Short mmCIF file of C-alpha atoms (C1' of nucleotides) in Angstrom, two decimals:
data_model
loop_
_atom_site.label_atom_id
_atom_site.label_comp_id
_atom_site.label_asym_id
_atom_site.label_seq_id
_atom_site.Cartn_x
_atom_site.Cartn_y
_atom_site.Cartn_z
CA UNK D 1 103.43 230.32 -72.42
CA UNK D 2 104.15 230.23 -68.36
CA UNK D 3 107.86 231.12 -68.43
CA UNK D 4 109.29 230.57 -65.35
CA UNK D 5 109.80 234.32 -63.89
CA UNK D 6 106.00 233.86 -63.13
CA UNK D 7 107.03 230.51 -61.49
CA UNK D 8 109.59 232.57 -59.30
CA UNK D 9 108.16 235.68 -58.22
CA UNK D 10 104.72 232.94 -56.90
CA UNK D 11 107.05 231.78 -54.32
CA UNK D 12 107.13 235.02 -53.12
CA UNK D 13 103.49 235.98 -53.20
CA UNK D 14 100.39 235.08 -54.93
CA UNK D 15 100.01 236.93 -59.20
CA UNK D 16 96.64 237.37 -59.79
CA UNK D 17 95.25 235.51 -63.65
CA UNK D 18 95.76 239.40 -64.78
CA UNK D 19 98.93 239.63 -63.46
CA UNK D 20 100.12 236.87 -65.26
CA UNK D 21 98.33 237.67 -68.14
CA UNK D 22 100.39 241.03 -67.93
CA UNK D 23 103.67 239.48 -68.24
CA UNK D 24 103.15 236.88 -70.60
CA UNK D 25 101.97 239.85 -72.94
CA UNK D 26 104.94 240.93 -72.29
CA UNK D 27 107.22 239.00 -74.09
CA UNK D 28 106.89 238.99 -78.13
CA UNK D 29 109.82 237.99 -79.37
CA UNK D 30 112.55 235.52 -78.29
CA UNK D 31 116.38 235.31 -79.36
CA UNK D 32 119.17 232.98 -79.22
CA UNK D 33 122.49 234.04 -77.94
CA UNK D 34 125.77 232.16 -78.40
CA UNK D 35 127.51 231.34 -75.22
CA UNK D 36 130.58 233.61 -75.08
CA UNK D 37 128.58 236.83 -76.41
CA UNK D 38 127.41 239.95 -74.16
CA UNK D 39 123.49 239.62 -73.83
CA UNK D 40 123.76 243.54 -73.21
CA UNK D 41 126.71 245.60 -73.42
CA UNK D 42 128.12 248.09 -70.79
CA UNK D 43 127.06 251.80 -72.02
CA UNK D 44 123.82 250.22 -74.17
CA UNK D 45 120.94 252.53 -73.59
CA UNK D 46 118.15 249.34 -74.40
CA UNK D 47 115.04 249.53 -74.36
CA UNK D 48 113.76 246.26 -73.18
CA UNK D 49 114.86 244.48 -70.28
CA UNK D 50 115.73 241.08 -71.13
CA UNK D 51 114.18 238.38 -69.27
CA UNK D 52 116.18 234.64 -69.47
CA UNK D 53 114.59 232.01 -70.31
CA UNK D 54 116.74 229.30 -70.27
CA UNK D 55 120.78 229.07 -69.53
CA UNK D 56 123.16 231.04 -67.59
CA UNK D 57 124.20 234.60 -67.96
CA UNK D 58 127.02 236.69 -65.74
CA UNK D 59 126.71 240.43 -64.94
CA UNK D 60 130.79 241.54 -64.86
CA UNK D 61 132.90 244.84 -64.97
CA UNK D 62 136.47 244.93 -66.27
CA UNK D 63 139.10 247.13 -64.80
CA UNK D 64 142.56 248.86 -67.20
CA UNK D 65 144.32 246.01 -66.47
CA UNK D 66 141.86 243.68 -67.63
CA UNK D 67 140.80 241.94 -64.54
CA UNK D 68 137.20 240.92 -64.29
CA UNK D 69 134.85 240.79 -61.30
CA UNK D 70 131.55 238.77 -62.16
CA UNK D 71 128.66 240.66 -60.01
CA UNK D 72 125.99 238.29 -60.69
CA UNK D 73 124.93 234.95 -62.16
CA UNK D 74 121.63 234.61 -63.54
CA UNK D 75 119.94 231.47 -64.79
CA UNK D 76 116.09 230.69 -65.70
CA UNK D 77 113.57 232.82 -64.76
CA UNK D 78 115.72 235.66 -64.33
CA UNK D 79 114.98 239.35 -64.87
CA UNK D 80 118.74 240.04 -65.72
CA UNK D 81 118.44 243.54 -66.68
CA UNK D 82 115.22 245.05 -65.02
CA UNK D 83 116.57 247.07 -64.11
CA UNK D 84 117.40 249.33 -67.28
CA UNK D 85 114.06 250.30 -67.12
CA UNK D 86 115.14 253.05 -65.16
CA UNK D 87 118.60 253.32 -65.01
CA UNK D 88 120.05 254.22 -68.08
CA UNK D 89 122.95 254.09 -69.08
CA UNK D 90 124.35 250.12 -68.53
CA UNK D 91 126.91 250.35 -65.88
CA UNK D 92 128.32 246.78 -66.82
CA UNK D 93 127.90 244.18 -69.20
CA UNK D 94 125.75 240.64 -69.47
CA UNK D 95 127.81 237.48 -71.08
CA UNK D 96 125.75 234.01 -71.96
CA UNK D 97 127.61 231.54 -70.10
CA UNK D 98 126.38 229.12 -72.21
CA UNK D 99 123.59 229.27 -75.30
CA UNK D 100 120.71 231.31 -73.69
CA UNK D 101 117.04 231.55 -74.74
CA UNK D 102 115.89 235.09 -73.86
CA UNK D 103 112.82 237.78 -74.10
CA UNK D 104 112.86 241.12 -74.07
CA UNK D 105 110.53 242.69 -72.72
CA UNK D 106 110.31 246.09 -73.53
CA UNK D 107 110.32 249.08 -71.27
CA UNK D 108 107.04 250.15 -72.98
CA UNK D 109 105.11 247.16 -71.54
CA UNK D 110 107.26 247.01 -68.20
CA UNK D 111 106.08 250.76 -67.94
CA UNK D 112 102.72 250.14 -68.54
CA UNK D 113 102.64 247.60 -65.47
CA UNK D 114 104.14 250.37 -63.55
CA UNK D 115 100.80 252.39 -64.44
CA UNK D 116 98.18 250.00 -64.08
CA UNK D 117 99.44 246.88 -61.97
CA UNK D 118 101.01 248.01 -58.65
CA UNK D 119 100.75 244.96 -56.71
CA UNK D 120 103.14 243.16 -59.90
CA UNK D 121 104.98 246.57 -60.22
CA UNK D 122 106.17 245.92 -55.94
CA UNK D 123 106.70 242.21 -57.05
CA UNK D 124 108.96 243.02 -60.26
CA UNK D 125 110.91 245.53 -57.27
CA UNK D 126 111.44 242.48 -55.38
CA UNK D 127 112.88 241.21 -57.78
CA UNK D 128 115.43 243.45 -58.09
CA UNK D 129 116.08 243.59 -54.49
CA UNK D 130 116.02 240.42 -54.27
CA UNK D 131 119.42 240.73 -56.92
CA UNK D 132 120.35 243.63 -54.09
CA UNK D 133 120.38 241.52 -51.55
CA UNK D 134 122.61 238.91 -53.23
CA UNK D 135 125.09 241.34 -54.05
CA UNK D 136 125.65 242.18 -50.16
CA UNK D 137 125.67 238.14 -49.71
CA UNK D 138 128.61 238.57 -52.21
CA UNK D 139 129.88 240.79 -50.59
CA UNK D 140 130.22 239.55 -47.34
CA UNK D 141 131.66 236.39 -48.87
CA UNK D 142 134.04 238.36 -50.97
CA UNK D 143 135.20 240.56 -48.27
CA UNK D 144 135.13 238.26 -45.46
CA UNK D 145 134.22 234.21 -46.09
CA UNK D 146 137.09 231.92 -46.60
CA UNK D 147 137.93 230.98 -50.25
CA UNK D 148 136.57 227.37 -49.19
CA UNK D 149 133.72 229.08 -47.44
CA UNK D 150 132.37 231.22 -50.44
CA UNK D 151 132.24 228.83 -53.00
CA UNK D 152 130.37 226.44 -50.43
CA UNK D 153 128.26 229.72 -50.02
CA UNK D 154 127.91 229.66 -53.84
CA UNK D 155 127.23 226.08 -54.35
CA UNK D 156 124.06 226.61 -51.31
CA UNK D 157 122.88 229.95 -53.12
CA UNK D 158 122.31 228.98 -56.46
CA UNK D 159 121.24 225.32 -54.95
CA UNK D 160 118.37 226.70 -53.94
CA UNK D 161 117.84 229.42 -56.64
CA UNK D 162 117.26 226.81 -59.12
CA UNK D 163 115.50 225.01 -57.28
CA UNK D 164 112.83 227.53 -57.14
CA UNK D 165 112.53 227.05 -60.99
CA UNK D 166 112.94 223.45 -61.45
CA UNK D 167 115.94 223.28 -62.48
CA UNK D 168 118.06 220.87 -59.90
CA UNK D 169 117.58 216.58 -60.19
CA UNK D 170 117.77 215.58 -56.79
CA UNK D 171 120.78 217.09 -54.57
CA UNK D 172 122.16 217.70 -58.64
CA UNK D 173 122.20 220.67 -60.79
CA UNK D 174 123.64 222.06 -63.91
CA UNK D 175 126.50 224.69 -63.27
CA UNK D 176 128.44 225.42 -66.42
CA UNK D 177 130.96 227.91 -65.45
CA UNK D 178 134.68 226.96 -66.28
CA UNK D 179 137.16 227.96 -62.83
CA UNK D 180 138.50 230.80 -64.71
CA UNK D 181 134.78 232.09 -64.08
CA UNK D 182 134.62 231.00 -60.75
CA UNK D 183 137.82 232.55 -59.89
CA UNK D 184 136.52 236.04 -61.18
CA UNK D 185 133.35 235.72 -59.77
CA UNK D 186 135.40 234.76 -56.04
CA UNK D 187 137.74 237.44 -56.49
CA UNK D 188 140.51 235.30 -56.77
CA UNK D 189 143.07 233.72 -58.79
CA UNK D 190 141.89 230.93 -61.66
CA UNK D 191 144.93 228.87 -60.04
CA UNK D 192 143.40 229.72 -56.12
CA UNK D 193 139.87 228.89 -57.11
CA UNK D 194 140.65 225.35 -58.38
CA UNK D 195 143.09 224.79 -54.74
CA UNK D 196 140.17 226.00 -52.45
CA UNK D 197 137.90 223.98 -54.91
CA UNK D 198 139.98 220.98 -54.33
CA UNK D 199 140.06 221.63 -51.00
CA UNK D 200 135.94 221.13 -50.60
CA UNK D 201 135.94 218.36 -52.95
CA UNK D 202 138.48 216.60 -51.13
CA UNK D 203 136.55 216.71 -47.60
CA UNK D 204 133.81 214.71 -49.63
CA UNK D 205 131.24 217.70 -49.41
CA UNK D 206 130.26 218.31 -53.09
CA UNK D 207 131.14 216.96 -56.54
CA UNK D 208 131.96 218.59 -59.79
CA UNK D 209 132.46 216.78 -63.08
CA UNK D 210 132.10 218.47 -66.29
CA UNK D 211 129.18 220.84 -65.84
CA UNK D 212 127.61 218.84 -63.07
CA UNK D 213 127.75 219.21 -59.34
CA UNK D 214 126.35 217.61 -56.60
CA UNK D 215 125.85 218.01 -52.60
CA UNK D 216 126.64 215.11 -51.33
CA UNK D 217 126.64 216.32 -47.38
CA UNK D 218 124.04 219.47 -47.40
CA UNK D 219 124.43 220.27 -43.65
CA UNK D 220 127.68 220.22 -43.88
CA UNK D 221 127.92 222.27 -46.81
CA UNK D 222 125.89 224.54 -45.44
CA UNK D 223 127.52 224.67 -42.41
CA UNK D 224 131.50 225.58 -43.36
CA UNK D 225 129.43 228.60 -45.74
CA UNK D 226 126.90 229.82 -42.56
CA UNK D 227 123.84 229.33 -45.50
CA UNK D 228 121.30 231.44 -44.10
CA UNK D 229 118.45 231.73 -47.13
CA UNK D 230 116.54 234.59 -45.91
CA UNK D 231 117.95 237.22 -48.03
CA UNK D 232 116.92 235.35 -50.93
CA UNK D 233 112.59 235.63 -49.54
CA UNK D 234 111.36 232.56 -50.57
CA UNK D 235 107.91 232.56 -48.04
CA UNK D 236 105.27 233.46 -49.62
CA UNK D 237 103.70 237.06 -48.12
CA UNK D 238 101.86 240.00 -49.47
CA UNK D 239 104.18 242.00 -51.28
CA UNK L 1 109.74 270.58 -44.75
CA UNK L 2 112.22 270.20 -47.65
CA UNK L 3 113.84 266.63 -46.84
CA UNK L 4 117.10 265.85 -48.61
CA UNK L 5 115.74 262.62 -50.32
CA UNK L 6 113.78 265.20 -52.43
CA UNK L 7 116.59 266.79 -53.33
CA UNK L 8 118.76 263.51 -54.01
CA UNK L 9 115.44 261.97 -56.07
CA UNK L 10 115.09 265.31 -58.15
CA UNK L 11 118.98 265.09 -59.83
CA UNK L 12 117.46 262.36 -61.35
CA UNK L 13 113.74 263.03 -62.60
CA UNK L 14 112.21 266.33 -61.66
CA UNK L 15 109.22 265.74 -59.01
CA UNK L 16 105.92 267.37 -59.16
CA UNK L 17 103.97 268.78 -56.14
CA UNK L 18 102.18 265.91 -55.31
CA UNK L 19 104.89 263.68 -55.48
CA UNK L 20 107.09 265.86 -52.99
CA UNK L 21 103.88 266.99 -50.92
CA UNK L 22 103.44 263.38 -51.02
CA UNK L 23 106.85 262.36 -49.54
CA UNK L 24 106.66 264.91 -46.86
CA UNK L 25 103.19 264.13 -45.66
CA UNK L 26 104.94 260.67 -45.01
CA UNK L 27 106.81 262.01 -42.29
CA UNK L 28 105.39 261.99 -39.07
CA UNK L 29 107.95 261.49 -36.92
CA UNK L 30 111.66 262.08 -35.85
CA UNK L 31 113.73 259.81 -33.79
CA UNK L 32 117.79 261.00 -32.32
CA UNK L 33 119.81 257.04 -32.57
CA UNK L 34 123.32 257.49 -30.60
CA UNK L 35 126.23 256.21 -32.42
CA UNK L 36 126.84 252.79 -32.09
CA UNK L 37 123.93 251.65 -31.69
CA UNK L 38 121.51 249.53 -34.82
CA UNK L 39 118.73 251.45 -36.59
CA UNK L 40 117.51 248.24 -37.70
CA UNK L 41 118.44 244.92 -36.20
CA UNK L 42 119.09 241.39 -38.73
CA UNK L 43 115.73 239.92 -37.97
CA UNK L 44 113.53 242.47 -37.40
CA UNK L 45 110.18 243.16 -39.58
CA UNK L 46 109.90 247.27 -39.26
CA UNK L 47 106.53 248.52 -40.96
CA UNK L 48 108.34 251.00 -41.24
CA UNK L 49 111.60 252.22 -43.43
CA UNK L 50 114.13 254.55 -42.24
CA UNK L 51 115.13 258.11 -43.81
CA UNK L 52 118.22 258.91 -42.76
CA UNK L 53 118.27 262.86 -42.35
CA UNK L 54 121.27 263.19 -40.91
CA UNK L 55 124.51 261.09 -39.56
CA UNK L 56 126.37 258.21 -41.09
CA UNK L 57 125.14 254.85 -40.97
CA UNK L 58 126.38 251.70 -42.45
CA UNK L 59 124.56 248.14 -43.24
CA UNK L 60 126.59 244.93 -42.09
CA UNK L 61 126.52 241.68 -41.87
CA UNK L 62 128.64 239.60 -39.50
CA UNK L 63 130.62 235.63 -39.18
CA UNK L 64 129.91 233.31 -36.77
CA UNK L 65 133.72 234.32 -36.31
CA UNK L 66 133.25 237.34 -35.28
CA UNK L 67 134.29 238.71 -38.72
CA UNK L 68 132.12 242.01 -40.36
CA UNK L 69 131.94 243.13 -43.63
CA UNK L 70 129.62 246.45 -44.14
CA UNK L 71 127.99 246.40 -47.08
CA UNK L 72 127.28 249.93 -47.93
CA UNK L 73 127.60 253.31 -46.50
CA UNK L 74 125.00 256.38 -46.06
CA UNK L 75 124.12 260.05 -45.47
CA UNK L 76 121.54 261.92 -45.00
CA UNK L 77 119.15 261.56 -47.96
CA UNK L 78 119.50 257.82 -47.58
CA UNK L 79 116.95 255.70 -47.72
CA UNK L 80 118.48 253.33 -45.49
CA UNK L 81 116.08 249.89 -45.50
CA UNK L 82 113.57 251.00 -48.04
CA UNK L 83 113.57 247.66 -49.16
CA UNK L 84 111.81 246.42 -45.56
CA UNK L 85 108.60 247.34 -47.33
CA UNK L 86 109.30 244.38 -49.11
CA UNK L 87 111.28 242.43 -47.66
CA UNK L 88 110.74 241.03 -44.53
CA UNK L 89 112.71 240.00 -42.33
CA UNK L 90 115.74 242.20 -42.36
CA UNK L 91 118.47 240.05 -43.10
CA UNK L 92 121.20 242.25 -42.25
CA UNK L 93 121.81 245.22 -39.46
CA UNK L 94 122.01 248.82 -39.83
CA UNK L 95 123.97 251.11 -37.59
CA UNK L 96 124.82 254.30 -36.43
CA UNK L 97 127.94 255.27 -37.50
CA UNK L 98 127.53 258.25 -36.07
CA UNK L 99 124.58 260.21 -33.96
CA UNK L 100 121.84 260.18 -36.66
CA UNK L 101 118.70 261.64 -37.02
CA UNK L 102 115.83 259.46 -38.97
CA UNK L 103 112.46 259.54 -39.95
CA UNK L 104 110.31 256.15 -39.80
CA UNK L 105 108.22 256.55 -42.75
CA UNK L 106 105.23 254.00 -42.16
CA UNK L 107 105.17 250.98 -44.57
CA UNK L 108 101.61 251.52 -44.96
CA UNK L 109 102.31 255.54 -46.54
CA UNK L 110 104.47 254.11 -48.84
CA UNK L 111 102.75 251.67 -50.00
CA UNK L 112 99.48 254.44 -50.49
CA UNK L 113 102.37 255.49 -52.26
CA UNK L 114 102.96 252.69 -54.76
CA UNK L 115 99.42 252.76 -55.17
CA UNK L 116 98.66 256.35 -56.34
CA UNK L 117 101.97 257.63 -57.41
CA UNK L 118 103.33 255.03 -60.34
CA UNK L 119 106.04 257.64 -61.19
CA UNK L 120 107.22 258.60 -57.57
CA UNK L 121 107.70 254.59 -57.24
CA UNK L 122 109.77 254.22 -60.10
CA UNK L 123 111.42 257.32 -58.38
CA UNK L 124 111.28 255.44 -55.25
CA UNK L 125 112.56 251.76 -57.00
CA UNK L 126 115.15 253.76 -58.48
CA UNK L 127 116.78 254.92 -55.10
CA UNK L 128 116.67 251.31 -54.44
CA UNK L 129 118.52 250.56 -57.79
CA UNK L 130 121.05 252.60 -57.35
CA UNK L 131 122.38 250.78 -54.06
CA UNK L 132 121.97 247.59 -56.06
CA UNK L 133 124.56 249.09 -58.29
CA UNK L 134 126.18 250.51 -55.51
CA UNK L 135 126.73 247.11 -54.47
CA UNK L 136 128.20 246.08 -57.41
CA UNK L 137 130.71 248.62 -57.58
CA UNK L 138 131.66 247.60 -54.80
CA UNK L 139 131.96 243.79 -55.42
CA UNK L 140 134.75 244.98 -58.25
CA UNK L 141 136.61 246.82 -55.45
CA UNK L 142 136.75 244.40 -52.84
CA UNK L 143 137.42 241.77 -55.32
CA UNK L 144 139.74 242.91 -57.98
CA UNK L 145 140.71 246.77 -57.10
CA UNK L 146 144.14 246.99 -55.23
CA UNK L 147 143.53 248.12 -51.51
CA UNK L 148 144.96 251.45 -52.34
CA UNK L 149 142.21 251.51 -55.58
CA UNK L 150 139.65 250.58 -53.01
CA UNK L 151 140.52 253.53 -51.33
CA UNK L 152 140.27 255.43 -53.76
CA UNK L 153 137.33 254.82 -55.10
CA UNK L 154 135.36 255.08 -51.71
CA UNK L 155 136.50 258.76 -51.37
CA UNK L 156 135.18 259.24 -54.89
CA UNK L 157 131.80 257.93 -54.58
CA UNK L 158 131.40 259.15 -51.07
CA UNK L 159 132.64 262.77 -51.97
CA UNK L 160 129.88 262.75 -54.71
CA UNK L 161 127.20 260.86 -52.95
CA UNK L 162 127.78 263.76 -50.71
CA UNK L 163 127.70 266.60 -53.34
CA UNK L 164 124.64 265.49 -54.35
CA UNK L 165 123.02 266.17 -50.55
CA UNK L 166 125.27 269.34 -50.40
CA UNK L 167 127.54 268.04 -47.63
CA UNK L 168 130.53 269.10 -49.33
CA UNK L 169 133.09 272.13 -48.18
CA UNK L 170 134.93 273.14 -51.75
CA UNK L 171 136.68 269.61 -52.02
CA UNK L 172 136.48 268.47 -48.39
CA UNK L 173 134.02 266.68 -46.47
CA UNK L 174 133.05 264.85 -43.27
CA UNK L 175 133.88 261.23 -43.22
CA UNK L 176 133.19 259.92 -39.41
CA UNK L 177 134.59 256.38 -40.05
CA UNK L 178 137.24 254.79 -37.86
CA UNK L 179 140.13 252.69 -39.35
CA UNK L 180 138.30 249.66 -38.02
CA UNK L 181 135.05 250.12 -39.70
CA UNK L 182 137.59 251.25 -43.09
CA UNK L 183 138.50 247.96 -42.52
CA UNK L 184 135.32 245.76 -42.53
CA UNK L 185 133.96 248.28 -45.56
CA UNK L 186 137.37 246.86 -47.54
CA UNK L 187 137.29 242.82 -46.40
CA UNK L 188 140.86 243.88 -44.98
CA UNK L 189 142.50 243.94 -41.60
CA UNK L 190 143.02 247.31 -39.65
CA UNK L 191 146.37 247.42 -39.89
CA UNK L 192 146.37 246.91 -43.55
CA UNK L 193 143.88 249.51 -44.03
CA UNK L 194 146.12 251.98 -41.98
CA UNK L 195 148.62 251.16 -44.11
CA UNK L 196 147.14 251.09 -47.74
CA UNK L 197 145.20 254.51 -46.57
CA UNK L 198 149.03 255.69 -45.35
CA UNK L 199 150.19 254.98 -48.78
CA UNK L 200 147.47 256.88 -50.93
CA UNK L 201 148.09 259.90 -48.19
CA UNK L 202 152.33 259.94 -48.97
CA UNK L 203 151.28 260.43 -52.64
CA UNK L 204 149.86 263.63 -51.81
CA UNK L 205 146.17 263.35 -53.45
CA UNK L 206 143.91 262.79 -49.91
CA UNK L 207 144.18 264.58 -46.55
CA UNK L 208 141.94 262.66 -43.79
CA UNK L 209 142.46 264.66 -40.57
CA UNK L 210 140.06 263.78 -37.52
CA UNK L 211 136.52 262.80 -39.49
CA UNK L 212 137.62 264.96 -42.76
CA UNK L 213 138.83 264.20 -45.55
CA UNK L 214 140.23 266.75 -48.43
CA UNK L 215 140.69 265.47 -51.92
CA UNK L 216 143.97 267.39 -53.05
CA UNK L 217 143.64 266.15 -56.75
CA UNK L 218 140.63 264.96 -57.55
CA UNK L 219 142.08 264.00 -61.55
CA UNK L 220 144.97 261.58 -59.94
CA UNK L 221 142.91 260.27 -57.54
CA UNK L 222 139.60 259.29 -59.82
CA UNK L 223 142.65 258.27 -61.93
CA UNK L 224 143.56 255.62 -59.60
CA UNK L 225 139.96 255.02 -58.43
CA UNK L 226 139.09 254.27 -62.00
CA UNK L 227 136.10 256.00 -61.07
CA UNK L 228 133.04 256.83 -63.50
CA UNK L 229 130.11 257.94 -61.72
CA UNK L 230 127.45 256.69 -64.41
CA UNK L 231 126.54 254.50 -61.77
CA UNK L 232 125.22 256.96 -59.81
CA UNK L 233 123.29 257.87 -62.12
CA UNK L 234 123.33 261.69 -61.61
CA UNK L 235 121.66 262.97 -64.93
CA UNK L 236 118.29 263.80 -64.93
CA UNK L 237 116.28 261.76 -67.58
CA UNK L 238 112.74 261.13 -67.51
CA UNK L 239 112.54 257.45 -65.51
"C1'" DC F 1 146.60 264.00 -14.82
"C1'" DG F 2 144.99 258.93 -15.97
"C1'" DG F 3 142.52 256.77 -18.60
"C1'" DC F 4 140.11 256.01 -22.74
"C1'" DT F 5 139.83 254.83 -28.02
"C1'" DG F 6 141.48 255.21 -32.44
"C1'" DA F 7 146.05 255.54 -35.34
"C1'" DT F 8 150.11 253.42 -36.46
"C1'" DT F 9 154.62 250.93 -36.40
"C1'" DG F 10 156.99 245.89 -36.63
"C1'" DA F 11 157.68 241.27 -36.88
"C1'" DC F 12 156.86 237.35 -38.65
"C1'" DA F 13 153.81 233.72 -40.51
"C1'" DG F 14 151.10 232.26 -43.91
"C1'" DG F 15 147.47 232.75 -47.99
"C1'" DG F 16 147.15 234.11 -52.52
"C1'" DC F 17 149.32 235.59 -57.17
"C1'" DT F 18 152.23 234.62 -60.97
"C1'" DC F 19 154.65 231.78 -64.27
"C1'" DA F 20 154.88 227.81 -66.65
"C1'" DA F 21 154.39 222.91 -67.51
"C1'" DG F 22 152.30 219.01 -68.07
"C1'" DA F 23 147.11 216.50 -67.72
"C1'" DT F 24 142.74 215.76 -68.78
"C1'" DA F 25 138.54 216.68 -71.65
"C1'" DA F 26 136.39 218.44 -75.51
"C1'" DG F 27 135.78 219.73 -80.09
"C1'" DT F 28 137.07 219.31 -84.91
"C1'" DG F 29 137.85 217.41 -89.42
"C1'" DG F 30 139.06 213.30 -92.16
"C1'" DC Q 1 135.41 206.51 -84.88
"C1'" DC Q 2 140.29 208.46 -84.90
"C1'" DA Q 3 144.23 211.98 -84.72
"C1'" DC Q 4 144.44 216.44 -84.08
"C1'" DT Q 5 143.75 221.03 -81.93
"C1'" DT Q 6 142.47 223.81 -78.38
"C1'" DA Q 7 140.53 224.79 -74.10
"C1'" DT Q 8 140.40 223.49 -69.42
"C1'" DC Q 9 141.66 221.67 -65.47
"C1'" DT Q 10 146.14 220.52 -62.50
"C1'" DT Q 11 150.33 220.86 -60.02
"C1'" DG Q 12 155.28 223.16 -58.65
"C1'" DA Q 13 158.01 226.70 -57.04
"C1'" DG Q 14 158.46 231.54 -55.74
"C1'" DC Q 15 157.39 235.77 -53.82
"C1'" DC Q 16 154.89 239.17 -52.66
"C1'" DC Q 17 150.97 240.41 -50.65
"C1'" DT Q 18 147.98 240.70 -46.53
"C1'" DG Q 19 146.68 238.89 -41.82
"C1'" DT Q 20 147.78 238.47 -36.65
"C1'" DC Q 21 150.07 240.01 -31.90
"C1'" DA Q 22 151.52 242.81 -29.64
"C1'" DA Q 23 153.31 246.93 -28.76
"C1'" DT Q 24 153.88 251.97 -29.06
"C1'" DC Q 25 151.81 256.74 -29.69
"C1'" DA Q 26 148.51 260.52 -30.67
"C1'" DG Q 27 143.91 262.65 -28.92
"C1'" DC Q 28 140.40 263.45 -26.18
"C1'" DC Q 29 137.43 263.44 -21.38
"C1'" DG Q 30 136.53 263.75 -17.16
#
DNA sequence: CGGCTGATTGACAGGGCTCAAGATAAGTGG
DNA sequence: CCACTTATCTTGAGCCCTGTCAATCAGCCG
């Protein structure tokens, strides 16, 4: 089974046949998780990391008064909690935004990879480094971008990430999040998320109907967002 | 030379003598960088990663209109751009907030470590995972904490991190950042950063005179911040 | 002492939040 | 396929938070 992680990593550097096999062999079971259920919960000490095969998931943290911040979004091919191999316990939860198909990859298998496949280990490490780069970009968005630019950036980023795993259709893609969730990504209230989104739509750069987003004017969207995909490390290089 | 990175990593898991030696041997030169100068600049393709031995540094990104967001702070023992081993080019810059003593660790040496010391590699990987965990915590702060709670959290975090590398003096520590920089950390204007800080001081939980911060009431500061150090992974475990 | 940088303050405008209601869309049972 | 229920999206109004601008104060250095 050629899973989307291989697709994703292969964009950054070539994986040998052995490396691909090691990744494939690491998957022994598949689990279906319904929407709105935690894939992993804060405080867990998982003994496997979760590879997302299908669906959308979000990592989030909640404050005492119930305010929630989504700290990252995940799509197929993402290793949503690869870090739990080395960091325990979980310091945040991961929520299935849609029904998800996931593969728990036992930490034993991952540890074995780190002992035997240095290059593949670096590629997995890189995977978590890209997560961190996305976090930094989100920090810039939350702290300094206007709400409209923040949404624009989120759409550019999501489009680009989905493109890598062949989940886009022309300039359209499925983006099944509610506006309440959008607010929790942006660090804004639902109402303000709604109004900012309307502004972006009214300028004719995007369309967002139901769960499908269409980018009508990529150049303009990119300019509004000041989107520069460097941080996603999409180039193939020796790593 | 027992550098602070060894101190820092040893809090998370025991390093063997060979591993420590490998880290020590990786340092061949030391460089002094004056304050307000970039240690590394966006777009660079460094062939060494920078270990911060002394001083404070910050990673930041800037928008077209000049707005700046600081995405992380670094203190002695931090490997400020360890990620540049695998991610090129640099997607952000790193600034010396004070005069810094740094050790460039050649990527060659690091790559060799990944080929020969799987456990040490995991420890370095962990180091970058903790950076990412801090990013997530900052996202929560920027998106959902009040400015006062955000500052409180920053102080709790900084105190805890400095404690690990023995840079605190009782409940006091040196924190040489200006209020403009504080604003760029919080995602607020300088003026508002100032007013929020005053509020925290007026409640008698902290003192911040010149570059030295003193925590007068840790419990209260922790409660205001809802600070939970889990994400810093301070426990010693097999990794 | 004069000239800097950084901290503090006041006034005011605009942005973003809350509350609450109405409109749409999506899902469910008959 | 319809009627109903529920979730989501929109909109309006009013208040508070936060940004901007500009001036004053404080500390440090030559």
